[in-house]
JSON list of N, CA and C in Angstrom, two decimals:
[
{"chain": "M", "resi": 1, "resn": "MET", "atom": "N", "xyz": [63.38, 34.26, 70.75]},
{"chain": "M", "resi": 1, "resn": "MET", "atom": "CA", "xyz": [63.09, 32.86, 70.55]},
{"chain": "M", "resi": 1, "resn": "MET", "atom": "C", "xyz": [64.13, 32.24, 69.61]},
{"chain": "M", "resi": 2, "resn": "GLU", "atom": "N", "xyz": [64.48, 31.03, 69.91]},
{"chain": "M", "resi": 2, "resn": "GLU", "atom": "CA", "xyz": [65.43, 30.30, 69.08]},
{"chain": "M", "resi": 2, "resn": "GLU", "atom": "C", "xyz": [64.77, 29.93, 67.75]},
{"chain": "M", "resi": 3, "resn": "LYS", "atom": "N", "xyz": [65.55, 29.96, 66.68]},
{"chain": "M", "resi": 3, "resn": "LYS", "atom": "CA", "xyz": [65.03, 29.59, 65.35]},
{"chain": "M", "resi": 3, "resn": "LYS", "atom": "C", "xyz": [64.56, 28.14, 65.36]},
{"chain": "M", "resi": 4, "resn": "LEU", "atom": "N", "xyz": [63.37, 27.91, 64.80]},
{"chain": "M", "resi": 4, "resn": "LEU", "atom": "CA", "xyz": [62.84, 26.56, 64.73]},
{"chain": "M", "resi": 4, "resn": "LEU", "atom": "C", "xyz": [63.64, 25.70, 63.77]},
{"chain": "M", "resi": 5, "resn": "PRO", "atom": "N", "xyz": [63.92, 24.47, 64.16]},
{"chain": "M", "resi": 5, "resn": "PRO", "atom": "CA", "xyz": [64.60, 23.55, 63.25]},
{"chain": "M", "resi": 5, "resn": "PRO", "atom": "C", "xyz": [63.58, 22.89, 62.32]},
{"chain": "M", "resi": 6, "resn": "SER", "atom": "N", "xyz": [64.07, 22.16, 61.36]},
{"chain": "M", "resi": 6, "resn": "SER", "atom": "CA", "xyz": [63.21, 21.41, 60.46]},
{"chain": "M", "resi": 6, "resn": "SER", "atom": "C", "xyz": [63.10, 19.98, 60.97]},
{"chain": "M", "resi": 7, "resn": "GLY", "atom": "N", "xyz": [61.90, 19.40, 60.90]},
{"chain": "M", "resi": 7, "resn": "GLY", "atom": "CA", "xyz": [61.71, 18.03, 61.33]},
{"chain": "M", "resi": 7, "resn": "GLY", "atom": "C", "xyz": [60.32, 17.81, 61.86]},
{"chain": "M", "resi": 8, "resn": "SER", "atom": "N", "xyz": [60.12, 16.70, 62.53]},
{"chain": "M", "resi": 8, "resn": "SER", "atom": "CA", "xyz": [58.81, 16.37, 63.07]},
{"chain": "M", "resi": 8, "resn": "SER", "atom": "C", "xyz": [58.96, 15.65, 64.40]},
{"chain": "M", "resi": 9, "resn": "PHE", "atom": "N", "xyz": [57.86, 15.59, 65.16]},
{"chain": "M", "resi": 9, "resn": "PHE", "atom": "CA", "xyz": [57.85, 14.84, 66.40]},
{"chain": "M", "resi": 9, "resn": "PHE", "atom": "C", "xyz": [56.45, 14.36, 66.71]},
{"chain": "M", "resi": 10, "resn": "ARG", "atom": "N", "xyz": [56.37, 13.31, 67.50]},
{"chain": "M", "resi": 10, "resn": "ARG", "atom": "CA", "xyz": [55.10, 12.71, 67.92]},
{"chain": "M", "resi": 10, "resn": "ARG", "atom": "C", "xyz": [54.92, 13.00, 69.40]},
{"chain": "M", "resi": 11, "resn": "ILE", "atom": "N", "xyz": [53.75, 13.51, 69.78]},
{"chain": "M", "resi": 11, "resn": "ILE", "atom": "CA", "xyz": [53.45, 13.79, 71.17]},
{"chain": "M", "resi": 11, "resn": "ILE", "atom": "C", "xyz": [52.17, 13.07, 71.56]},
{"chain": "M", "resi": 12, "resn": "SER", "atom": "N", "xyz": [52.16, 12.47, 72.73]},
{"chain": "M", "resi": 12, "resn": "SER", "atom": "CA", "xyz": [51.00, 11.71, 73.20]},
{"chain": "M", "resi": 12, "resn": "SER", "atom": "C", "xyz": [49.95, 12.65, 73.78]},
{"chain": "M", "resi": 13, "resn": "ALA", "atom": "N", "xyz": [48.78, 12.11, 74.06]},
{"chain": "M", "resi": 13, "resn": "ALA", "atom": "CA", "xyz": [47.71, 12.88, 74.69]},
{"chain": "M", "resi": 13, "resn": "ALA", "atom": "C", "xyz": [48.14, 13.40, 76.07]},
{"chain": "M", "resi": 14, "resn": "ALA", "atom": "N", "xyz": [49.08, 12.69, 76.70]},
{"chain": "M", "resi": 14, "resn": "ALA", "atom": "CA", "xyz": [49.59, 13.09, 78.02]},
{"chain": "M", "resi": 14, "resn": "ALA", "atom": "C", "xyz": [50.72, 14.11, 77.93]},
{"chain": "M", "resi": 15, "resn": "GLY", "atom": "N", "xyz": [51.12, 14.49, 76.71]},
{"chain": "M", "resi": 15, "resn": "GLY", "atom": "CA", "xyz": [52.16, 15.50, 76.54]},
{"chain": "M", "resi": 15, "resn": "GLY", "atom": "C", "xyz": [53.58, 14.96, 76.54]},
{"chain": "M", "resi": 16, "resn": "GLU", "atom": "N", "xyz": [53.73, 13.66, 76.27]},
{"chain": "M", "resi": 16, "resn": "GLU", "atom": "CA", "xyz": [55.06, 13.05, 76.22]},
{"chain": "M", "resi": 16, "resn": "GLU", "atom": "C", "xyz": [55.50, 12.87, 74.77]},
{"chain": "M", "resi": 17, "resn": "ILE", "atom": "N", "xyz": [56.71, 13.31, 74.47]},
{"chain": "M", "resi": 17, "resn": "ILE", "atom": "CA", "xyz": [57.26, 13.14, 73.13]},
{"chain": "M", "resi": 17, "resn": "ILE", "atom": "C", "xyz": [57.82, 11.72, 73.02]},
{"chain": "M", "resi": 18, "resn": "SER", "atom": "N", "xyz": [57.31, 10.98, 72.03]},
{"chain": "M", "resi": 18, "resn": "SER", "atom": "CA", "xyz": [57.72, 9.58, 71.90]},
{"chain": "M", "resi": 18, "resn": "SER", "atom": "C", "xyz": [58.66, 9.34, 70.72]},
{"chain": "M", "resi": 19, "resn": "ALA", "atom": "N", "xyz": [58.70, 10.24, 69.78]},
{"chain": "M", "resi": 19, "resn": "ALA", "atom": "CA", "xyz": [59.59, 10.11, 68.62]},
{"chain": "M", "resi": 19, "resn": "ALA", "atom": "C", "xyz": [59.88, 11.50, 68.08]},
{"chain": "M", "resi": 20, "resn": "SER", "atom": "N", "xyz": [61.08, 11.69, 67.52]},
{"chain": "M", "resi": 20, "resn": "SER", "atom": "CA", "xyz": [61.43, 13.01, 67.01]},
{"chain": "M", "resi": 20, "resn": "SER", "atom": "C", "xyz": [62.56, 12.92, 66.00]},
{"chain": "M", "resi": 21, "resn": "THR", "atom": "N", "xyz": [62.46, 13.76, 64.97]},
{"chain": "M", "resi": 21, "resn": "THR", "atom": "CA", "xyz": [63.57, 13.94, 64.03]},
{"chain": "M", "resi": 21, "resn": "THR", "atom": "C", "xyz": [64.17, 15.33, 64.19]},
{"chain": "M", "resi": 22, "resn": "ILE", "atom": "N", "xyz": [63.79, 16.02, 65.26]},
{"chain": "M", "resi": 22, "resn": "ILE", "atom": "CA", "xyz": [64.30, 17.36, 65.56]},
{"chain": "M", "resi": 22, "resn": "ILE", "atom": "C", "xyz": [65.71, 17.22, 66.15]},
{"chain": "M", "resi": 23, "resn": "PRO", "atom": "N", "xyz": [66.66, 18.07, 65.74]},
{"chain": "M", "resi": 23, "resn": "PRO", "atom": "CA", "xyz": [68.00, 18.01, 66.31]},
{"chain": "M", "resi": 23, "resn": "PRO", "atom": "C", "xyz": [67.99, 18.08, 67.84]},
{"chain": "M", "resi": 24, "resn": "GLY", "atom": "N", "xyz": [68.84, 17.29, 68.47]},
{"chain": "M", "resi": 24, "resn": "GLY", "atom": "CA", "xyz": [68.88, 17.19, 69.92]},
{"chain": "M", "resi": 24, "resn": "GLY", "atom": "C", "xyz": [69.19, 18.48, 70.66]},
{"chain": "M", "resi": 25, "resn": "GLY", "atom": "N", "xyz": [69.80, 19.45, 70.01]},
{"chain": "M", "resi": 25, "resn": "GLY", "atom": "CA", "xyz": [70.14, 20.70, 70.67]},
{"chain": "M", "resi": 25, "resn": "GLY", "atom": "C", "xyz": [68.96, 21.65, 70.86]},
{"chain": "M", "resi": 26, "resn": "PHE", "atom": "N", "xyz": [67.83, 21.37, 70.21]},
{"chain": "M", "resi": 26, "resn": "PHE", "atom": "CA", "xyz": [66.67, 22.25, 70.33]},
{"chain": "M", "resi": 26, "resn": "PHE", "atom": "C", "xyz": [65.94, 21.90, 71.63]},
{"chain": "M", "resi": 27, "resn": "PRO", "atom": "N", "xyz": [65.52, 22.93, 72.40]},
{"chain": "M", "resi": 27, "resn": "PRO", "atom": "CA", "xyz": [64.90, 22.68, 73.71]},
{"chain": "M", "resi": 27, "resn": "PRO", "atom": "C", "xyz": [63.65, 21.79, 73.64]},
{"chain": "M", "resi": 28, "resn": "LYS", "atom": "N", "xyz": [63.70, 20.67, 74.36]},
{"chain": "M", "resi": 28, "resn": "LYS", "atom": "CA", "xyz": [62.58, 19.73, 74.38]},
{"chain": "M", "resi": 28, "resn": "LYS", "atom": "C", "xyz": [61.34, 20.38, 74.98]},
{"chain": "M", "resi": 29, "resn": "GLU", "atom": "N", "xyz": [61.53, 21.28, 75.93]},
{"chain": "M", "resi": 29, "resn": "GLU", "atom": "CA", "xyz": [60.39, 21.96, 76.56]},
{"chain": "M", "resi": 29, "resn": "GLU", "atom": "C", "xyz": [59.62, 22.81, 75.54]},
{"chain": "M", "resi": 30, "resn": "THR", "atom": "N", "xyz": [60.33, 23.42, 74.60]},
{"chain": "M", "resi": 30, "resn": "THR", "atom": "CA", "xyz": [59.68, 24.20, 73.55]},
{"chain": "M", "resi": 30, "resn": "THR", "atom": "C", "xyz": [58.86, 23.29, 72.64]},
{"chain": "M", "resi": 31, "resn": "LEU", "atom": "N", "xyz": [59.41, 22.13, 72.31]},
{"chain": "M", "resi": 31, "resn": "LEU", "atom": "CA", "xyz": [58.66, 21.16, 71.50]},
{"chain": "M", "resi": 31, "resn": "LEU", "atom": "C", "xyz": [57.40, 20.72, 72.23]},
{"chain": "M", "resi": 32, "resn": "LYS", "atom": "N", "xyz": [57.52, 20.46, 73.53]},
{"chain": "M", "resi": 32, "resn": "LYS", "atom": "CA", "xyz": [56.35, 20.04, 74.30]},
{"chain": "M", "resi": 32, "resn": "LYS", "atom": "C", "xyz": [55.27, 21.13, 74.31]},
{"chain": "M", "resi": 33, "resn": "GLU", "atom": "N", "xyz": [55.67, 22.38, 74.45]},
{"chain": "M", "resi": 33, "resn": "GLU", "atom": "CA", "xyz": [54.71, 23.49, 74.43]},
{"chain": "M", "resi": 33, "resn": "GLU", "atom": "C", "xyz": [53.96, 23.54, 73.10]},
{"chain": "M", "resi": 34, "resn": "ILE", "atom": "N", "xyz": [54.70, 23.41, 72.02]},
{"chain": "M", "resi": 34, "resn": "ILE", "atom": "CA", "xyz": [54.08, 23.43, 70.69]},
{"chain": "M", "resi": 34, "resn": "ILE", "atom": "C", "xyz": [53.14, 22.22, 70.54]},
{"chain": "M", "resi": 35, "resn": "GLY", "atom": "N", "xyz": [53.63, 21.04, 70.91]},
{"chain": "M", "resi": 35, "resn": "GLY", "atom": "CA", "xyz": [52.84, 19.83, 70.77]},
{"chain": "M", "resi": 35, "resn": "GLY", "atom": "C", "xyz": [51.57, 19.84, 71.61]},
{"chain": "M", "resi": 36, "resn": "VAL", "atom": "N", "xyz": [51.66, 20.29, 72.84]},
{"chain": "M", "resi": 36, "resn": "VAL", "atom": "CA", "xyz": [50.49, 20.34, 73.72]},
{"chain": "M", "resi": 36, "resn": "VAL", "atom": "C", "xyz": [49.42, 21.27, 73.14]},
{"chain": "M", "resi": 37, "resn": "MET", "atom": "N", "xyz": [49.85, 22.35, 72.50]},
{"chain": "M", "resi": 37, "resn": "MET", "atom": "CA", "xyz": [48.89, 23.25, 71.86]},
{"chain": "M", "resi": 37, "resn": "MET", "atom": "C", "xyz": [48.07, 22.50, 70.81]},
{"chain": "M", "resi": 38, "resn": "PHE", "atom": "N", "xyz": [48.73, 21.67, 70.00]},
{"chain": "M", "resi": 38, "resn": "PHE", "atom": "CA", "xyz": [48.03, 20.90, 68.98]},
{"chain": "M", "resi": 38, "resn": "PHE", "atom": "C", "xyz": [47.11, 19.85, 69.62]},
{"chain": "M", "resi": 39, "resn": "VAL", "atom": "N", "xyz": [47.61, 19.14, 70.62]},
{"chain": "M", "resi": 39, "resn": "VAL", "atom": "CA", "xyz": [46.80, 18.13, 71.30]},
{"chain": "M", "resi": 39, "resn": "VAL", "atom": "C", "xyz": [45.53, 18.77, 71.87]},
{"chain": "M", "resi": 40, "resn": "GLN", "atom": "N", "xyz": [45.68, 19.92, 72.51]},
{"chain": "M", "resi": 40, "resn": "GLN", "atom": "CA", "xyz": [44.53, 20.61, 73.09]},
{"chain": "M", "resi": 40, "resn": "GLN", "atom": "C", "xyz": [43.54, 21.07, 72.02]},
{"chain": "M", "resi": 41, "resn": "ALA", "atom": "N", "xyz": [44.06, 21.55, 70.89]},
{"chain": "M", "resi": 41, "resn": "ALA", "atom": "CA", "xyz": [43.18, 21.99, 69.81]},
{"chain": "M", "resi": 41, "resn": "ALA", "atom": "C", "xyz": [42.37, 20.82, 69.26]},
{"chain": "M", "resi": 42, "resn": "PHE", "atom": "N", "xyz": [43.03, 19.68, 69.05]},
{"chain": "M", "resi": 42, "resn": "PHE", "atom": "CA", "xyz": [42.33, 18.50, 68.53]},
{"chain": "M", "resi": 42, "resn": "PHE", "atom": "C", "xyz": [41.31, 17.98, 69.55]},
{"chain": "M", "resi": 43, "resn": "ARG", "atom": "N", "xyz": [41.68, 17.99, 70.83]},
{"chain": "M", "resi": 43, "resn": "ARG", "atom": "CA", "xyz": [40.77, 17.52, 71.88]},
{"chain": "M", "resi": 43, "resn": "ARG", "atom": "C", "xyz": [39.54, 18.42, 71.97]},
{"chain": "M", "resi": 44, "resn": "THR", "atom": "N", "xyz": [39.74, 19.72, 71.94]},
{"chain": "M", "resi": 44, "resn": "THR", "atom": "CA", "xyz": [38.63, 20.67, 72.02]},
{"chain": "M", "resi": 44, "resn": "THR", "atom": "C", "xyz": [37.70, 20.51, 70.82]},
{"chain": "M", "resi": 45, "resn": "ALA", "atom": "N", "xyz": [38.27, 20.36, 69.63]},
{"chain": "M", "resi": 45, "resn": "ALA", "atom": "CA", "xyz": [37.45, 20.16, 68.43]},
{"chain": "M", "resi": 45, "resn": "ALA", "atom": "C", "xyz": [36.62, 18.89, 68.56]},
{"chain": "M", "resi": 46, "resn": "GLN", "atom": "N", "xyz": [37.22, 17.83, 69.05]},
{"chain": "M", "resi": 46, "resn": "GLN", "atom": "CA", "xyz": [36.50, 16.57, 69.21]},
{"chain": "M", "resi": 46, "resn": "GLN", "atom": "C", "xyz": [35.35, 16.74, 70.21]},
{"chain": "M", "resi": 47, "resn": "GLU", "atom": "N", "xyz": [35.61, 17.41, 71.33]},
{"chain": "M", "resi": 47, "resn": "GLU", "atom": "CA", "xyz": [34.57, 17.65, 72.34]},
{"chain": "M", "resi": 47, "resn": "GLU", "atom": "C", "xyz": [33.41, 18.46, 71.78]},
{"chain": "M", "resi": 48, "resn": "GLN", "atom": "N", "xyz": [33.69, 19.33, 70.82]},
{"chain": "M", "resi": 48, "resn": "GLN", "atom": "CA", "xyz": [32.67, 20.17, 70.21]},
{"chain": "M", "resi": 48, "resn": "GLN", "atom": "C", "xyz": [32.02, 19.52, 68.98]},
{"chain": "M", "resi": 49, "resn": "GLY", "atom": "N", "xyz": [32.47, 18.30, 68.65]},
{"chain": "M", "resi": 49, "resn": "GLY", "atom": "CA", "xyz": [31.91, 17.60, 67.50]},
{"chain": "M", "resi": 49, "resn": "GLY", "atom": "C", "xyz": [32.42, 18.11, 66.16]},
{"chain": "M", "resi": 50, "resn": "ILE", "atom": "N", "xyz": [33.57, 18.76, 66.16]},
{"chain": "M", "resi": 50, "resn": "ILE", "atom": "CA", "xyz": [34.17, 19.29, 64.94]},
{"chain": "M", "resi": 50, "resn": "ILE", "atom": "C", "xyz": [35.22, 18.28, 64.45]},
{"chain": "M", "resi": 51, "resn": "PRO", "atom": "N", "xyz": [35.09, 17.78, 63.22]},
{"chain": "M", "resi": 51, "resn": "PRO", "atom": "CA", "xyz": [36.02, 16.76, 62.73]},
{"chain": "M", "resi": 51, "resn": "PRO", "atom": "C", "xyz": [37.37, 17.34, 62.28]},
{"chain": "M", "resi": 52, "resn": "LEU", "atom": "N", "xyz": [38.14, 17.87, 63.21]},
{"chain": "M", "resi": 52, "resn": "LEU", "atom": "CA", "xyz": [39.44, 18.47, 62.91]},
{"chain": "M", "resi": 52, "resn": "LEU", "atom": "C", "xyz": [40.51, 17.38, 62.97]},
{"chain": "M", "resi": 53, "resn": "LYS", "atom": "N", "xyz": [41.21, 17.16, 61.87]},
{"chain": "M", "resi": 53, "resn": "LYS", "atom": "CA", "xyz": [42.26, 16.14, 61.81]},
{"chain": "M", "resi": 53, "resn": "LYS", "atom": "C", "xyz": [43.62, 16.73, 61.50]},
{"chain": "M", "resi": 54, "resn": "GLU", "atom": "N", "xyz": [43.64, 17.97, 60.99]},
{"chain": "M", "resi": 54, "resn": "GLU", "atom": "CA", "xyz": [44.90, 18.62, 60.64]},
{"chain": "M", "resi": 54, "resn": "GLU", "atom": "C", "xyz": [44.77, 20.11, 60.89]},
{"chain": "M", "resi": 55, "resn": "LEU", "atom": "N", "xyz": [45.85, 20.71, 61.38]},
{"chain": "M", "resi": 55, "resn": "LEU", "atom": "CA", "xyz": [45.86, 22.13, 61.68]},
{"chain": "M", "resi": 55, "resn": "LEU", "atom": "C", "xyz": [47.19, 22.69, 61.18]},
{"chain": "M", "resi": 56, "resn": "ASN", "atom": "N", "xyz": [47.14, 23.77, 60.40]},
{"chain": "M", "resi": 56, "resn": "ASN", "atom": "CA", "xyz": [48.34, 24.40, 59.85]},
{"chain": "M", "resi": 56, "resn": "ASN", "atom": "C", "xyz": [48.45, 25.82, 60.36]},
{"chain": "M", "resi": 57, "resn": "LEU", "atom": "N", "xyz": [49.61, 26.16, 60.89]},
{"chain": "M", "resi": 57, "resn": "LEU", "atom": "CA", "xyz": [49.89, 27.51, 61.37]},
{"chain": "M", "resi": 57, "resn": "LEU", "atom": "C", "xyz": [51.00, 28.09, 60.49]},
{"chain": "M", "resi": 58, "resn": "ASP", "atom": "N", "xyz": [50.78, 29.29, 60.01]},
{"chain": "M", "resi": 58, "resn": "ASP", "atom": "CA", "xyz": [51.73, 29.91, 59.10]},
{"chain": "M", "resi": 58, "resn": "ASP", "atom": "C", "xyz": [52.24, 31.20, 59.73]},
{"chain": "M", "resi": 59, "resn": "TYR", "atom": "N", "xyz": [53.48, 31.17, 60.18]},
{"chain": "M", "resi": 59, "resn": "TYR", "atom": "CA", "xyz": [54.11, 32.34, 60.78]},
{"chain": "M", "resi": 59, "resn": "TYR", "atom": "C", "xyz": [55.09, 32.94, 59.79]},
{"chain": "M", "resi": 60, "resn": "ALA", "atom": "N", "xyz": [55.56, 34.14, 60.08]},
{"chain": "M", "resi": 60, "resn": "ALA", "atom": "CA", "xyz": [56.52, 34.79, 59.19]},
{"chain": "M", "resi": 60, "resn": "ALA", "atom": "C", "xyz": [57.80, 33.96, 59.05]},
{"chain": "M", "resi": 61, "resn": "GLY", "atom": "N", "xyz": [58.23, 33.33, 60.14]},
{"chain": "M", "resi": 61, "resn": "GLY", "atom": "CA", "xyz": [59.49, 32.60, 60.11]},
{"chain": "M", "resi": 61, "resn": "GLY", "atom": "C", "xyz": [59.37, 31.10, 59.97]},
{"chain": "M", "resi": 62, "resn": "ALA", "atom": "N", "xyz": [58.15, 30.56, 60.05]},
{"chain": "M", "resi": 62, "resn": "ALA", "atom": "CA", "xyz": [58.01, 29.10, 60.00]},
{"chain": "M", "resi": 62, "resn": "ALA", "atom": "C", "xyz": [56.59, 28.67, 59.71]},
{"chain": "M", "resi": 63, "resn": "LYS", "atom": "N", "xyz": [56.48, 27.46, 59.22]},
{"chain": "M", "resi": 63, "resn": "LYS", "atom": "CA", "xyz": [55.19, 26.81, 59.06]},
{"chain": "M", "resi": 63, "resn": "LYS", "atom": "C", "xyz": [55.17, 25.65, 60.04]},
{"chain": "M", "resi": 64, "resn": "ILE", "atom": "N", "xyz": [54.11, 25.56, 60.83]},
{"chain": "M", "resi": 64, "resn": "ILE", "atom": "CA", "xyz": [53.97, 24.47, 61.80]},
{"chain": "M", "resi": 64, "resn": "ILE", "atom": "C", "xyz": [52.66, 23.77, 61.48]},
{"chain": "M", "resi": 65, "resn": "ALA", "atom": "N", "xyz": [52.73, 22.48, 61.20]},
{"chain": "M", "resi": 65, "resn": "ALA", "atom": "CA", "xyz": [51.54, 21.70, 60.86]},
{"chain": "M", "resi": 65, "resn": "ALA", "atom": "C", "xyz": [51.42, 20.56, 61.85]},
{"chain": "M", "resi": 66, "resn": "GLY", "atom": "N", "xyz": [50.18, 20.23, 62.21]},
{"chain": "M", "resi": 66, "resn": "GLY", "atom": "CA", "xyz": [49.95, 19.12, 63.12]},
{"chain": "M", "resi": 66, "resn": "GLY", "atom": "C", "xyz": [48.82, 18.25, 62.60]},
{"chain": "M", "resi": 67, "resn": "ARG", "atom": "N", "xyz": [48.96, 16.95, 62.83]},
{"chain": "M", "resi": 67, "resn": "ARG", "atom": "CA", "xyz": [47.92, 15.99, 62.47]},
{"chain": "M", "resi": 67, "resn": "ARG", "atom": "C", "xyz": [47.54, 15.20, 63.71]},
{"chain": "M", "resi": 68, "resn": "GLU", "atom": "N", "xyz": [46.24, 15.01, 63.89]},
{"chain": "M", "resi": 68, "resn": "GLU", "atom": "CA", "xyz": [45.74, 14.24, 65.02]},
{"chain": "M", "resi": 68, "resn": "GLU", "atom": "C", "xyz": [46.23, 12.80, 64.88]},
{"chain": "M", "resi": 69, "resn": "ALA", "atom": "N", "xyz": [46.64, 12.21, 66.00]},
{"chain": "M", "resi": 69, "resn": "ALA", "atom": "CA", "xyz": [47.17, 10.84, 65.98]},
{"chain": "M", "resi": 69, "resn": "ALA", "atom": "C", "xyz": [46.76, 10.11, 67.25]},
{"chain": "M", "resi": 70, "resn": "ARG", "atom": "N", "xyz": [45.57, 9.51, 67.22]},
{"chain": "M", "resi": 70, "resn": "ARG", "atom": "CA", "xyz": [45.08, 8.69, 68.34]},
{"chain": "M", "resi": 70, "resn": "ARG", "atom": "C", "xyz": [45.13, 9.42, 69.67]},
{"chain": "M", "resi": 71, "resn": "GLY", "atom": "N", "xyz": [44.60, 10.61, 69.71]},
{"chain": "M", "resi": 71, "resn": "GLY", "atom": "CA", "xyz": [44.58, 11.40, 70.94]},
{"chain": "M", "resi": 71, "resn": "GLY", "atom": "C", "xyz": [45.77, 12.31, 71.11]},
{"chain": "M", "resi": 72, "resn": "GLY", "atom": "N", "xyz": [46.84, 12.02, 70.43]},
{"chain": "M", "resi": 72, "resn": "GLY", "atom": "CA", "xyz": [48.03, 12.85, 70.46]},
{"chain": "M", "resi": 72, "resn": "GLY", "atom": "C", "xyz": [48.14, 13.60, 69.14]},
{"chain": "M", "resi": 73, "resn": "ALA", "atom": "N", "xyz": [49.37, 13.89, 68.74]},
{"chain": "M", "resi": 73, "resn": "ALA", "atom": "CA", "xyz": [49.57, 14.60, 67.48]},
{"chain": "M", "resi": 73, "resn": "ALA", "atom": "C", "xyz": [50.96, 14.32, 66.92]},
{"chain": "M", "resi": 74, "resn": "VAL", "atom": "N", "xyz": [51.06, 14.45, 65.62]},
{"chain": "M", "resi": 74, "resn": "VAL", "atom": "CA", "xyz": [52.35, 14.48, 64.93]},
{"chain": "M", "resi": 74, "resn": "VAL", "atom": "C", "xyz": [52.51, 15.91, 64.44]},
{"chain": "M", "resi": 75, "resn": "VAL", "atom": "N", "xyz": [53.61, 16.54, 64.78]},
{"chain": "M", "resi": 75, "resn": "VAL", "atom": "CA", "xyz": [53.83, 17.95, 64.47]},
{"chain": "M", "resi": 75, "resn": "VAL", "atom": "C", "xyz": [55.04, 18.07, 63.54]},
{"chain": "M", "resi": 76, "resn": "PHE", "atom": "N", "xyz": [54.87, 18.88, 62.50]},
{"chain": "M", "resi": 76, "resn": "PHE", "atom": "CA", "xyz": [55.92, 19.10, 61.49]},
{"chain": "M", "resi": 76, "resn": "PHE", "atom": "C", "xyz": [56.36, 20.56, 61.55]},
{"chain": "M", "resi": 77, "resn": "LEU", "atom": "N", "xyz": [57.65, 20.80, 61.68]},
{"chain": "M", "resi": 77, "resn": "LEU", "atom": "CA", "xyz": [58.22, 22.15, 61.72]},
{"chain": "M", "resi": 77, "resn": "LEU", "atom": "C", "xyz": [58.97, 22.40, 60.42]},
{"chain": "M", "resi": 78, "resn": "THR", "atom": "N", "xyz": [58.65, 23.51, 59.78]},
{"chain": "M", "resi": 78, "resn": "THR", "atom": "CA", "xyz": [59.34, 23.87, 58.53]},
{"chain": "M", "resi": 78, "resn": "THR", "atom": "C", "xyz": [59.71, 25.35, 58.58]},
{"chain": "M", "resi": 79, "resn": "PRO", "atom": "N", "xyz": [60.99, 25.66, 58.87]},
{"chain": "M", "resi": 79, "resn": "PRO", "atom": "CA", "xyz": [61.38, 27.07, 58.87]},
{"chain": "M", "resi": 79, "resn": "PRO", "atom": "C", "xyz": [61.36, 27.65, 57.47]},
{"chain": "M", "resi": 80, "resn": "ARG", "atom": "N", "xyz": [61.06, 28.94, 57.40]},
{"chain": "M", "resi": 80, "resn": "ARG", "atom": "CA", "xyz": [61.05, 29.64, 56.11]},
{"chain": "M", "resi": 80, "resn": "ARG", "atom": "C", "xyz": [62.49, 29.94, 55.72]},
{"chain": "M", "resi": 81, "resn": "LYS", "atom": "N", "xyz": [62.74, 29.83, 54.44]},
{"chain": "M", "resi": 81, "resn": "LYS", "atom": "CA", "xyz": [64.05, 30.19, 53.88]},
{"chain": "M", "resi": 81, "resn": "LYS", "atom": "C", "xyz": [63.96, 31.64, 53.40]},
{"chain": "M", "resi": 82, "resn": "PHE", "atom": "N", "xyz": [64.89, 32.45, 53.85]},
{"chain": "M", "resi": 82, "resn": "PHE", "atom": "CA", "xyz": [64.90, 33.85, 53.44]},
{"chain": "M", "resi": 82, "resn": "PHE", "atom": "C", "xyz": [66.05, 34.12, 52.52]}
]
């Protein structure tokens, strides 16, 4: 897997990226995969009546955080410094 860049992006409920500070060389399809995961998690929580507004994932190489945004999500990528 390619190293995650630092930055953020906005993804709609339909899975479309509408804004991004991620460098253009990083695969857009990878960003969509990450974003859709957050959108689905927020949607599932809402369907179950769970008030989930933020989700943080902590991996060995990166921290990925997402915030619910009107059916979509804003996702923040922060690679770990070694």
